[in-house]
Structures are given as structure tokens and as C-alpha cells.
XYZ file of C-alpha atoms in Angstrom:
497
model
C 22.464 19.144 -11.145
C 22.578 17.941 -7.536
C 18.788 17.637 -7.508
C 18.863 15.559 -10.681
C 21.505 13.263 -9.210
C 19.385 12.837 -6.084
C 16.347 12.102 -8.228
C 18.239 9.498 -10.233
C 19.626 7.854 -7.087
C 16.224 7.698 -5.367
C 14.549 6.414 -8.509
C 17.141 3.661 -8.805
C 16.567 2.591 -5.195
C 12.769 2.627 -5.504
C 12.954 0.954 -8.890
C 15.362 -1.776 -7.900
C 13.464 -2.549 -4.694
C 10.263 -2.906 -6.689
C 11.752 -4.942 -9.529
C 13.893 -7.163 -7.290
C 10.978 -7.609 -4.900
C 8.660 -8.521 -7.735
C 11.203 -10.998 -9.084
C 11.708 -12.636 -5.680
C 7.960 -12.881 -5.201
C 7.789 -14.371 -8.694
C 9.816 -17.303 -7.359
C 6.758 -18.423 -5.383
C 5.013 -19.414 -8.626
C 7.128 -22.564 -9.165
C 6.607 -23.464 -5.502
C 2.823 -23.090 -5.577
C 2.366 -24.824 -8.941
C 4.641 -27.687 -7.870
C 2.950 -28.259 -4.502
C -0.651 -27.398 -5.472
C -1.778 -29.562 -8.382
C -3.928 -27.985 -11.083
C -6.693 -30.488 -10.357
C -6.912 -29.385 -6.715
C -7.796 -25.849 -7.763
C -5.509 -24.493 -5.033
C -3.615 -22.101 -7.281
C -6.917 -20.999 -8.796
C -8.055 -19.986 -5.310
C -4.823 -18.001 -4.800
C -5.260 -16.316 -8.193
C -8.873 -15.408 -7.427
C -8.266 -14.112 -3.898
C -5.278 -11.964 -4.837
C -7.326 -10.420 -7.659
C -9.879 -9.320 -5.039
C -7.028 -8.032 -2.872
C -5.610 -5.856 -5.672
C -9.022 -4.283 -6.343
C -9.799 -3.717 -2.663
C -6.413 -2.080 -2.078
C -7.248 0.583 -4.667
C -10.668 1.144 -3.111
C -9.427 1.312 0.490
C -6.684 3.847 -0.315
C -9.162 5.891 -2.458
C -6.434 7.954 -4.112
C -5.033 9.254 -0.827
C -1.454 8.243 -1.585
C -1.295 10.622 -4.562
C -3.404 13.191 -2.707
C -0.897 13.222 0.145
C 1.944 14.240 -2.176
C -0.204 16.914 -3.807
C -1.339 18.566 -0.557
C 1.836 18.030 1.464
C 3.698 20.077 -1.145
C 1.192 22.926 -1.257
C 2.572 26.141 0.193
C -0.598 26.972 2.109
C -0.953 23.517 3.719
C 0.735 22.015 6.767
C 2.389 18.729 5.635
C 2.129 17.214 9.110
C -1.575 18.043 9.323
C -2.136 16.563 5.852
C -0.309 13.379 6.824
C -2.175 12.993 10.119
C -5.583 13.600 8.527
C -5.009 11.093 5.736
C -3.488 8.512 8.090
C -6.475 8.669 10.450
C -8.960 8.602 7.561
C -7.447 5.581 5.810
C -6.941 3.835 9.143
C -10.592 4.360 10.119
C -12.050 3.217 6.778
C -9.761 0.160 6.737
C -10.889 -0.794 10.250
C -14.571 -0.350 9.301
C -14.016 -2.564 6.259
C -12.632 -5.403 8.389
C -15.465 -5.087 10.920
C -18.089 -5.186 8.161
C -16.542 -8.291 6.618
C -16.470 -10.014 10.017
C -20.076 -9.003 10.692
C -21.283 -10.461 7.397
C -18.644 -13.167 7.002
C -21.044 -16.012 6.240
C -22.993 -14.351 3.375
C -19.847 -12.734 1.951
C -17.997 -16.087 1.970
C -20.942 -17.816 0.303
C -21.204 -15.101 -2.370
C -17.493 -15.410 -3.167
C -17.739 -19.200 -3.346
C -15.769 -19.875 -0.162
C -18.548 -20.981 2.194
C -16.373 -23.935 3.230
C -13.360 -21.679 3.842
C -14.578 -18.431 5.465
C -11.119 -17.972 6.984
C -9.793 -17.193 3.489
C -12.147 -14.212 3.346
C -11.474 -12.643 6.756
C -7.731 -13.190 6.436
C -7.795 -11.531 3.011
C -9.852 -8.631 4.422
C -7.461 -8.085 7.342
C -4.416 -8.278 5.078
C -5.660 -5.777 2.506
C -6.829 -3.403 5.261
C -3.362 -3.378 6.862
C -1.800 -3.013 3.423
C -3.990 0.020 2.654
C -3.062 1.619 5.978
C 0.655 1.002 5.321
C 0.471 2.824 1.981
C 0.360 6.153 3.857
C 3.505 5.633 6.014
C 5.248 4.334 2.876
C 4.222 7.559 1.100
C 5.511 9.533 4.090
C 8.908 7.842 3.729
C 9.034 8.918 0.100
C 8.009 12.457 1.045
C 10.798 12.585 3.647
C 13.240 11.244 1.022
C 14.065 8.041 2.887
C 14.341 5.562 0.008
C 16.631 3.177 1.906
C 14.074 2.452 4.636
C 11.343 2.241 1.998
C 13.310 -0.337 0.006
C 14.447 -2.223 3.112
C 10.875 -2.712 4.368
C 9.633 -3.804 0.948
C 12.420 -6.367 0.639
C 12.022 -7.494 4.260
C 8.388 -8.342 3.582
C 9.312 -10.301 0.461
C 12.070 -12.238 2.199
C 9.856 -13.120 5.176
C 7.125 -14.196 2.785
C 9.435 -16.440 0.758
C 11.063 -18.051 3.812
C 7.712 -18.873 5.440
C 6.263 -20.164 2.173
C 9.267 -22.440 1.726
C 8.789 -23.608 5.298
C 5.064 -24.408 5.012
C 4.966 -25.663 1.421
C 8.297 -27.506 1.239
C 10.051 -28.209 4.550
C 7.159 -28.941 6.918
C 5.279 -31.218 4.476
C 8.440 -33.340 4.138
C 8.907 -33.444 7.917
C 5.218 -34.228 8.431
C 5.448 -37.223 6.118
C 8.267 -38.652 8.259
C 7.150 -37.468 11.718
C 3.431 -36.599 11.702
C 3.056 -36.678 15.490
C 5.923 -34.254 16.043
C 5.122 -31.813 13.231
C 1.331 -32.106 13.504
C 0.895 -29.336 16.125
C 2.346 -26.680 13.758
C 1.383 -28.057 10.335
C -1.903 -29.367 8.905
C -1.732 -30.742 5.334
C -5.465 -30.110 4.803
C -4.957 -26.323 4.991
C -3.283 -26.322 1.568
C -3.576 -22.961 -0.240
C -4.754 -21.344 2.996
C -1.169 -21.142 4.230
C -0.411 -18.615 1.464
C -3.023 -16.244 2.932
C -2.055 -16.793 6.587
C 1.608 -16.154 5.794
C 0.743 -12.974 3.912
C -1.272 -11.666 6.877
C 1.545 -12.447 9.307
C 4.195 -10.727 7.175
C 2.025 -7.684 6.443
C 1.134 -7.284 10.106
C 4.761 -7.639 11.179
C 5.923 -4.837 8.872
C 3.484 -2.444 10.568
C 5.643 -2.447 13.719
C 8.542 -1.103 11.653
C 6.571 2.131 11.114
C 6.626 3.080 14.790
C 8.553 6.315 14.158
C 6.371 7.303 11.187
C 3.155 6.569 13.123
C 4.249 8.577 16.167
C 6.030 11.356 14.248
C 3.018 13.690 14.253
C 0.274 14.654 16.661
C -2.967 12.842 15.698
C -5.175 15.559 14.196
C -8.133 15.127 11.854
C -9.020 18.264 9.875
C -12.518 17.855 8.411
C -12.328 20.860 6.082
C -8.962 19.718 4.772
C -10.301 16.199 4.290
C -13.245 17.526 2.294
C -10.891 19.367 -0.056
C -8.658 16.329 -0.428
C -11.613 14.056 -1.206
C -12.675 16.366 -4.029
C -9.171 15.964 -5.454
C -8.894 12.211 -4.901
C -12.159 10.876 -6.309
C -11.089 11.070 -10.002
C -7.896 9.253 -9.005
C -10.027 6.571 -7.346
C -12.166 6.165 -10.485
C -9.053 5.918 -12.647
C -7.463 3.461 -10.212
C -10.515 1.193 -10.101
C -10.799 1.152 -13.883
C -7.084 0.453 -14.210
C -6.976 -2.387 -11.686
C -10.141 -3.966 -13.097
C -8.365 -4.167 -16.440
C -5.804 -6.384 -14.685
C -8.031 -8.375 -12.317
C -11.647 -8.432 -13.588
C -11.170 -11.663 -15.527
C -9.770 -13.469 -12.471
C -12.593 -12.159 -10.253
C -15.414 -12.911 -12.708
C -14.201 -16.301 -13.941
C -15.655 -18.481 -11.116
C -19.035 -16.747 -11.517
C -19.419 -17.015 -15.288
C -17.576 -20.278 -15.989
C -20.149 -22.646 -14.534
C -18.159 -25.866 -14.832
C -17.206 -27.680 -11.647
C -13.500 -27.267 -12.426
C -13.638 -23.443 -12.553
C -10.836 -22.992 -10.013
C -8.733 -25.601 -11.810
C -9.060 -23.717 -15.103
C -8.461 -20.372 -13.389
C -5.316 -21.773 -11.773
C -3.999 -22.920 -15.152
C -4.692 -19.494 -16.638
C -3.186 -17.655 -13.669
C -0.026 -19.772 -13.655
C 0.539 -19.460 -17.410
C -0.058 -15.697 -17.214
C 2.813 -15.460 -14.713
C 5.242 -16.318 -17.519
C 3.851 -13.357 -19.431
C 4.521 -11.189 -16.374
C 8.187 -11.286 -17.359
C 7.072 -8.651 -19.844
C 5.571 -6.584 -17.028
C 8.896 -6.574 -15.160
C 10.755 -5.492 -18.290
C 8.298 -2.696 -19.055
C 8.472 -1.569 -15.431
C 12.260 -1.333 -15.668
C 11.856 0.807 -18.794
C 9.372 3.034 -16.941
C 11.800 3.683 -14.093
C 14.457 4.744 -16.589
C 12.014 6.725 -18.740
C 10.081 8.805 -16.182
C 13.060 10.597 -14.608
C 14.443 11.176 -18.102
C 11.245 12.927 -19.176
C 10.351 14.756 -15.976
C 13.837 15.335 -14.604
C 14.865 17.793 -17.309
C 12.881 20.984 -17.462
C 13.900 21.671 -21.052
C 12.451 18.340 -22.199
C 9.027 18.624 -20.582
C 7.477 20.278 -23.634
C 9.712 18.589 -26.180
C 7.286 16.415 -28.129
C 10.113 14.756 -30.010
C 11.241 13.294 -26.677
C 7.887 11.573 -26.180
C 7.847 10.306 -29.754
C 11.328 8.793 -29.477
C 10.586 7.306 -26.071
C 7.490 5.611 -27.481
C 9.455 4.195 -30.391
C 12.198 2.705 -28.242
C 9.707 1.415 -25.693
C 7.912 -0.549 -28.414
C 11.151 -1.814 -29.944
C 12.561 -3.194 -26.695
C 9.276 -4.717 -25.549
C 8.906 -6.432 -28.918
C 12.386 -7.867 -28.460
C 11.423 -9.083 -24.982
C 8.234 -10.602 -26.430
C 10.241 -12.539 -29.013
C 12.759 -13.652 -26.368
C 10.001 -15.183 -24.221
C 8.425 -16.929 -27.218
C 11.812 -18.117 -28.447
C 12.766 -19.708 -25.140
C 9.290 -20.832 -24.077
C 10.430 -24.460 -23.854
C 12.821 -23.403 -21.089
C 10.669 -20.802 -19.361
C 7.676 -23.127 -19.088
C 9.501 -25.021 -16.347
C 8.795 -22.038 -14.085
C 5.337 -23.539 -13.553
C 4.290 -27.122 -12.839
C 3.860 -29.550 -15.715
C 0.098 -29.897 -15.215
C -0.278 -26.141 -15.840
C 1.390 -26.245 -19.282
C -1.979 -26.547 -21.019
C -2.377 -22.803 -20.483
C 0.826 -21.763 -22.266
C -1.167 -20.814 -25.348
C -2.367 -17.670 -23.555
C 1.183 -16.351 -23.024
C 1.609 -14.537 -26.401
C -1.842 -12.949 -26.045
C -1.241 -11.763 -22.480
C 2.209 -10.425 -23.411
C 0.767 -8.509 -26.362
C -1.797 -7.031 -23.982
C 1.025 -6.018 -21.607
C 2.804 -4.240 -24.469
C -0.367 -2.311 -25.278
C -0.766 -1.415 -21.616
C 2.787 -0.021 -21.729
C 1.993 1.953 -24.878
C -1.122 3.299 -23.139
C 1.075 4.355 -20.205
C 3.391 6.242 -22.573
C 0.428 7.878 -24.299
C -0.954 8.998 -20.936
C 1.558 11.839 -20.701
C -0.477 14.079 -22.996
C -3.410 14.434 -20.613
C -1.117 14.662 -17.587
C 0.760 17.521 -19.227
C -2.444 19.527 -19.815
C -3.886 18.656 -16.363
C -6.873 16.754 -17.763
C -6.419 13.416 -16.020
C -10.168 12.791 -16.284
C -9.440 11.600 -19.824
C -7.492 8.739 -18.308
C -10.584 7.720 -16.344
C -12.654 7.788 -19.542
C -10.202 5.673 -21.531
C -9.598 3.165 -18.740
C -13.336 2.955 -18.055
C -14.209 2.178 -21.674
C -11.369 -0.354 -21.894
C -12.589 -1.985 -18.680
C -16.154 -2.165 -20.045
C -14.877 -3.909 -23.193
C -12.836 -6.359 -21.083
C -15.816 -7.245 -18.862
C -18.161 -7.598 -21.850
C -15.812 -9.994 -23.671
C -15.418 -12.048 -20.483
C -19.158 -12.283 -19.809
C -20.038 -13.137 -23.404
C -17.261 -15.564 -24.314
C -15.888 -17.178 -21.112
C -18.867 -19.574 -20.719
C -18.025 -21.037 -24.135
C -14.265 -20.607 -24.535
C -13.019 -20.657 -20.940
C -9.816 -18.888 -19.974
C -8.815 -18.227 -23.594
C -11.582 -15.616 -23.595
C -9.946 -14.031 -20.520
C -6.708 -13.570 -22.443
C -8.450 -12.041 -25.462
C -10.583 -9.855 -23.194
C -7.458 -8.273 -21.716
C -6.056 -7.807 -25.215
C -9.276 -6.127 -26.378
C -9.565 -3.891 -23.309
C -6.015 -2.545 -23.511
C -6.235 -2.150 -27.294
C -9.395 -0.069 -26.882
C -7.880 2.204 -24.202
C -4.653 2.565 -26.208
C -6.390 3.520 -29.462
C -8.771 5.968 -27.760
C -5.869 7.669 -25.981
C -3.917 7.937 -29.232
C -6.662 9.404 -31.418
C -8.001 11.831 -28.796
C -4.444 12.786 -27.845
C -3.599 13.667 -31.452
C -6.374 16.250 -31.334
C -5.710 17.633 -27.851
C -1.891 17.420 -27.758
C -0.510 16.312 -31.155
C 2.735 14.340 -31.110
C 4.366 13.179 -34.316
C 5.032 9.539 -33.480
C 7.205 7.726 -36.077
C 4.416 5.321 -37.060
C 6.164 3.995 -40.190
C 9.309 3.062 -38.256
C 7.274 1.526 -35.443
C 5.191 -0.366 -38.022
C 8.364 -1.826 -39.540
C 9.433 -3.309 -36.208
C 5.927 -4.573 -35.446
C 5.753 -6.243 -38.864
C 9.192 -7.807 -38.397
C 8.184 -9.067 -34.948
C 5.012 -10.655 -36.353
C 7.016 -12.495 -39.040
C 9.624 -13.703 -36.531
C 6.864 -14.741 -34.102
C 5.351 -16.917 -36.848
C 8.766 -18.475 -37.517
C 9.334 -19.175 -33.805
C 5.866 -20.645 -33.320
C 6.398 -22.999 -36.263
C 9.847 -23.982 -34.969
C 8.552 -24.678 -31.444
C 5.831 -26.987 -32.760
C 7.710 -28.793 -35.548
C 11.360 -29.100 -34.470
C 13.264 -30.768 -31.654
C 14.080 -28.692 -28.581
C 17.684 -27.791 -29.439
C 17.009 -27.201 -33.133
C 14.044 -24.961 -32.277
C 16.203 -23.007 -29.829
C 18.831 -22.531 -32.544
C 16.246 -21.237 -35.030
C 14.705 -18.946 -32.438
C 18.095 -17.563 -31.407
C 18.807 -16.803 -35.061
C 15.443 -15.037 -35.339
C 16.274 -12.903 -32.305
C 19.627 -12.090 -33.881
C 17.841 -10.871 -37.024
C 15.741 -8.478 -34.939
C 18.858 -7.269 -33.094
C 20.778 -6.697 -36.338
C 17.934 -4.624 -37.797
C 17.795 -2.605 -34.559
C 21.556 -1.979 -34.545
C 21.685 -0.983 -38.208
C 18.658 1.303 -38.159
C 18.388 2.867 -34.725
C 21.034 1.787 -32.256
C 24.465 1.692 -33.925
C 27.229 0.157 -31.845
C 29.348 3.242 -32.509
C 26.951 5.235 -30.318
C 27.636 3.092 -27.245
C 29.814 4.530 -24.467
C 33.425 3.297 -24.130
C 33.284 0.470 -26.689
C 31.684 2.782 -29.273
C 35.096 4.349 -29.983
C 36.357 1.043 -31.343
C 33.405 0.766 -33.743
C 33.836 4.373 -34.881
C 37.454 3.594 -35.762
């Protein structure tokens, strides 16, 4: 019982630091879209560069974070030797990556479309290299069960990032307008979106100094034989990671190459900003994950209880559908998160949110191949889904622009989800309540149609009233069928009476 309480406490700390950090970072979206007009393409550049960063982070860690936990907990391995070997390996490959980018900066910048701004490229390379290196000390903190320092460093980075962004995108521009000679030495208005990258590099580099104890905790030893064994374990994780991250970033990386219009970065910025509203769904699904994983894995008696997985899937879909309807219902309020000249992209929000729901379903389905130790199936499913996503982008983006990006993500996740379901039913059958799930999906589709019609035909306040009523209908059905108020703690006694 004590171990379970410790697990729950640590999960809450890790989960809250991630969710709160993601929410605080989310607050930069209104700042960027307010200060970088859609026409300037500045937010499109940020969207594109951070998509590269996400992909490169997976490549530069090459599955070593997960590998560390696996080998550090093996009885016949020395945890300190494992940590030192992985730390030196990731540190060396990250350094080589930065040196290669610097050596070929001009051709790399030209290929990426940033020949006029090569600093964007080397700053991005340095940032992602430091980030990859930091993943190992962060993993070491988790291994040593130090969630407070883990959470503190994550939140420190976010707070530094927000403060400096507010300074360089809000405060200094205002001071420069009034006193250009005084502020000029520390602020240049022509840098624009570049400040986002410089700030990120500064904050990431600063956090590294906070790992002094973790970096000096072990004697630097590189075990080649151990590394060879760990690489054989990590390469499927790398393949799965690349396929997974490409499902999230391929459209934003490919868009400037396949959308040949001169305003490619403008259109990408509109798509990226509008997609951020849909990321509300990602935060909600992440919160569900943090509650769900310890529930499933924390109780030994439930690990092989297939009814547990079936019920978890059902409730995951129900609550994400409710979140989907809430975002659609209050879109006229939520759209103010981004600048007015980005509102043209709001039509992608329902599509991107539906794709996020399917990604969450795919995550829930993934437990079958994890339970039978056949994670290679995950690489297959993610790879096929990624291929579908890239194909839809390449074929349809030149004609339909960023709308094709949204549908490509939808198609990719739908493919991976369906493959995982049908193969899983043969390899590890689980009796999911498909009829009950179908009822909620059908109800959500009907209510979505009602909300969409209300948003387009009625005044703001009348539409909000209709949409609130529609949400209430979904909630009433949920309470009557699957979540009676009498089952709630404390207040449930009153309803039972």
C-alpha cells in the first residue's frame, strides 16, 4: 500500500508539472499571434522550426531514456555504469550533431528555406542538442525518485521562458518606440520571431547548470559492450518514436516544401495557431492518461483484467467527446486565444481535435502489445499511419493548403487506431463495449451539428445558450447511463437518499 501511495504521489507531481507547464507555455500563443502578424509569416517560422526540433529530439535521444530505466533496473547491471555510459553517448552524439550543423550551416539553412536567417538553424541545433542531453539527467532524477526537483526544473524553464518572451515581445518593443536610442543596444525590432529561438536557447542552457550534482554523481565510464546491448534494445524504440513524432510534426515540416505559394509561412502560421486551440484536447487527454496509467499498472490484480481496459477505453472516449463539444460550443470565446488575423484557420479545429481523440484511443489500444512484449507492433502501426499522413500531405496540400494537413493527421491516426484494434482483437482480444461507445459518438455527432449551425446562424449569446444546452444534454445522458450522481463520494449519499 505504501508503494502505491508513493506511486500516486509521484505521478501527481510529474503529471501536474507537465500539465501546468504545458498550460503556461500555451500562454505564449496569444503573445506570438498578437505581436507577429499572420502576413509576416513569423508564427509560421516558429511552427516550422519547433516541428524540426521535436523530430530531432527523438532522433538525438535514440530511445536511451527508456533504455536507461530498463537497464538500470536489471539485477545484473550496475545502474551507475548504465547512467554514465548513456550520458556520455548522448552527450557525444549531441555535440557531433551541433558541429555538423555548424560545418554545413549554409547549405542546411538554404535547404530548410532560411538562407537569410542561418542563425535560426544553428540556434535550433544547439537548443535541441542541449535538450537531448538533459533528457538523461531528468531520467536519472526519476530513477532516484526525486520528483520535486524534476518538477521544479521543468517549471523554472517555463517561467524563465515566459518572462523573457514577455520582455522581448511586449515590454522592450514599447520602450523602444518611446526611447529607441536607450533601448536599441539590447533590442532590435528586425529580429522578430528570432527572439523566440534565442530565448529558448538561453533558458535551456541555463537549466543545464542545475544538473551539477547529477552530472558529477558518477565516475565518467563508457562501457562499449554495455552500449552495444543497449543499442540493440533501443533501436525499435527509436523507430517507434520517429514514426510517432512524424505523425505530429510531418505536416508542419513538409508544408513549406510542397505548398509552393509565396505565402507558405503565412498559411502555416495560421494553421499552427488555430491548431493550438485544438491542443486543449491534448492537455485533457494527457490529464486522463496520468490518472489512468497508475490505475492500470499500479494494481497487480488488474494487470490482466481485460474488463479494466475495456471500461477505461469507454470512459476515455466519453470524456474526450465531452471536451470536444465544450471547445466547439465555446469557440467564439476560445478563438480570442489567438490573434484576429489567424481566425481564418479555425475551421481546422474540429478536425485536429478529432485526430487527437483518435490518437488517445490508439494510446489506450497500445496496451495489448505492451502486455505481450511485442512493442514492434507499435512501430508497424505508427509507421503505416505516418505513411498515410505524409501521402495525404504530398498529394493534397498543393491544392487545398493547410486543410489537407488537418485531414492528413485525421487519416494517419485513424489508420493506426484501426490497425491496432483489429490486430489486437486477434492477438489479445478485449471485449470493448462498442455499442455503448457508438451511442456516445452518435450523440456527439448530432450535438456537434447543432452547435455548428448555432455558431454560424445565431448571435453570440444565443449561440452560447444553445451550445450550453447541448452540453447539458450530453451530461444528462452520461449521468443517467454511466455515471450516476449517487456513485459520487460524499455528496452521493444525498442522491441515494
